[in-house]
Amino acid sequence: MIRPVLTEIGIFLVPFVVYALFLAAGRSGLFVQSSWPVYVVARLTLAALVLVIAGLIGFAHFSGAAPDSTYVPAHIENGRLVPGMEKPGVEK
């Protein structure tokens, strides 16, 4: 569960990193407060939230098993642990 959370945090930070790289490339003073006005930070935050929402929707849509699959939990077979898995559903 930590990987998706860290992925979304990374996606949230992307606009801020891109803006920081823009400031560094322009030699405008990356750590100067005047380079980070409130309206720019607000726009970066809005862009970051849009990216996170798109990432969450994409993660929910494209990850996991198929909707018609069946989960077979982990079990012991012939003295060996067989991990859980998804079995595809029957096509109609």
mmCIF file of C-alpha atoms in Angstrom:
data_model
loop_
_atom_site.group_PDB
_atom_site.id
_atom_site.type_symbol
_atom_site.label_atom_id
_atom_site.label_comp_id
_atom_site.label_asym_id
_atom_site.label_seq_id
_atom_site.Cartn_x
_atom_site.Cartn_y
_atom_site.Cartn_z
ATOM 1 C CA MET A 1 0.000 0.000 0.000
ATOM 2 C CA ILE A 2 2.953 2.318 0.530
ATOM 3 C CA ARG A 3 3.920 2.270 -3.158
ATOM 4 C CA PRO A 4 0.640 3.787 -4.436
ATOM 5 C CA VAL A 5 0.744 6.423 -1.684
ATOM 6 C CA LEU A 6 4.328 7.387 -2.526
ATOM 7 C CA THR A 7 3.437 7.407 -6.220
ATOM 8 C CA GLU A 8 0.596 9.862 -5.610
ATOM 9 C CA ILE A 9 2.826 12.064 -3.421
ATOM 10 C CA GLY A 10 5.394 12.057 -6.229
ATOM 11 C CA ILE A 11 2.723 12.981 -8.767
ATOM 12 C CA PHE A 12 1.610 15.827 -6.482
ATOM 13 C CA LEU A 13 5.167 17.194 -6.302
ATOM 14 C CA VAL A 14 5.766 17.150 -10.075
ATOM 15 C CA PRO A 15 4.425 20.684 -10.825
ATOM 16 C CA PHE A 16 6.474 22.168 -7.983
ATOM 17 C CA VAL A 17 9.644 20.439 -9.168
ATOM 18 C CA VAL A 18 9.071 21.589 -12.750
ATOM 19 C CA TYR A 19 8.581 25.184 -11.565
ATOM 20 C CA ALA A 20 11.703 24.943 -9.397
ATOM 21 C CA LEU A 21 13.669 23.680 -12.419
ATOM 22 C CA PHE A 22 12.259 26.576 -14.452
ATOM 23 C CA LEU A 23 13.444 29.023 -11.796
ATOM 24 C CA ALA A 24 16.857 27.361 -11.575
ATOM 25 C CA ALA A 25 17.262 27.418 -15.365
ATOM 26 C CA GLY A 26 16.357 31.094 -15.458
ATOM 27 C CA ARG A 27 18.650 31.872 -12.523
ATOM 28 C CA SER A 28 15.824 33.819 -10.893
ATOM 29 C CA GLY A 29 16.538 32.888 -7.311
ATOM 30 C CA LEU A 30 15.037 29.558 -6.437
ATOM 31 C CA PHE A 31 14.948 30.246 -2.694
ATOM 32 C CA VAL A 32 13.802 33.874 -2.929
ATOM 33 C CA GLN A 33 10.293 34.385 -1.592
ATOM 34 C CA SER A 34 9.358 36.713 -4.448
ATOM 35 C CA SER A 35 9.876 33.816 -6.892
ATOM 36 C CA TRP A 36 7.011 31.910 -5.214
ATOM 37 C CA PRO A 37 4.046 34.323 -5.152
ATOM 38 C CA VAL A 38 0.762 33.078 -3.694
ATOM 39 C CA TYR A 39 -1.055 32.936 -7.045
ATOM 40 C CA VAL A 40 1.718 30.796 -8.571
ATOM 41 C CA VAL A 41 1.698 28.407 -5.610
ATOM 42 C CA ALA A 42 -2.114 28.239 -5.823
ATOM 43 C CA ARG A 43 -1.950 27.373 -9.528
ATOM 44 C CA LEU A 44 0.737 24.783 -8.908
ATOM 45 C CA THR A 45 -1.386 23.261 -6.146
ATOM 46 C CA LEU A 46 -4.426 23.156 -8.417
ATOM 47 C CA ALA A 47 -2.387 21.495 -11.172
ATOM 48 C CA ALA A 48 -0.988 19.018 -8.642
ATOM 49 C CA LEU A 49 -4.464 18.131 -7.383
ATOM 50 C CA VAL A 50 -5.693 17.577 -10.945
ATOM 51 C CA LEU A 51 -2.727 15.273 -11.593
ATOM 52 C CA VAL A 52 -3.361 13.342 -8.358
ATOM 53 C CA ILE A 53 -7.048 12.896 -9.161
ATOM 54 C CA ALA A 54 -6.190 11.724 -12.678
ATOM 55 C CA GLY A 55 -3.605 9.357 -11.205
ATOM 56 C CA LEU A 56 -6.084 7.930 -8.707
ATOM 57 C CA ILE A 57 -8.695 7.407 -11.421
ATOM 58 C CA GLY A 58 -6.102 5.760 -13.666
ATOM 59 C CA PHE A 59 -4.859 3.588 -10.807
ATOM 60 C CA ALA A 60 -8.391 2.465 -9.967
ATOM 61 C CA HIS A 61 -9.277 1.828 -13.600
ATOM 62 C CA PHE A 62 -6.164 0.070 -14.869
ATOM 63 C CA SER A 63 -4.897 -1.858 -11.845
ATOM 64 C CA GLY A 64 -6.195 -4.975 -10.201
ATOM 65 C CA ALA A 65 -7.877 -7.993 -11.655
ATOM 66 C CA ALA A 66 -10.538 -8.137 -14.316
ATOM 67 C CA PRO A 67 -14.094 -7.538 -13.072
ATOM 68 C CA ASP A 68 -15.213 -11.092 -13.861
ATOM 69 C CA SER A 69 -12.235 -12.828 -12.213
ATOM 70 C CA THR A 70 -12.383 -14.910 -9.050
ATOM 71 C CA TYR A 71 -9.872 -14.656 -6.198
ATOM 72 C CA VAL A 72 -8.493 -17.950 -4.935
ATOM 73 C CA PRO A 73 -6.939 -17.361 -1.491
ATOM 74 C CA ALA A 74 -3.584 -18.775 -0.432
ATOM 75 C CA HIS A 75 -3.778 -22.380 0.668
ATOM 76 C CA ILE A 76 -1.663 -25.430 1.477
ATOM 77 C CA GLU A 77 -1.389 -28.049 -1.265
ATOM 78 C CA ASN A 78 0.754 -31.178 -0.785
ATOM 79 C CA GLY A 79 2.512 -29.530 2.159
ATOM 80 C CA ARG A 80 3.457 -26.408 0.151
ATOM 81 C CA LEU A 81 2.013 -22.938 0.383
ATOM 82 C CA VAL A 82 0.292 -21.918 -2.847
ATOM 83 C CA PRO A 83 -0.024 -18.119 -3.017
ATOM 84 C CA GLY A 84 -3.358 -16.452 -3.677
ATOM 85 C CA MET A 85 -4.179 -15.602 -7.273
ATOM 86 C CA GLU A 86 -6.873 -14.320 -9.567
ATOM 87 C CA LYS A 87 -8.493 -16.800 -11.926
ATOM 88 C CA PRO A 88 -10.002 -15.288 -15.069
ATOM 89 C CA GLY A 89 -13.728 -15.573 -15.476
ATOM 90 C CA VAL A 90 -15.485 -17.616 -18.105
ATOM 91 C CA GLU A 91 -16.119 -15.776 -21.368
ATOM 92 C CA LYS A 92 -19.734 -15.664 -22.467
#
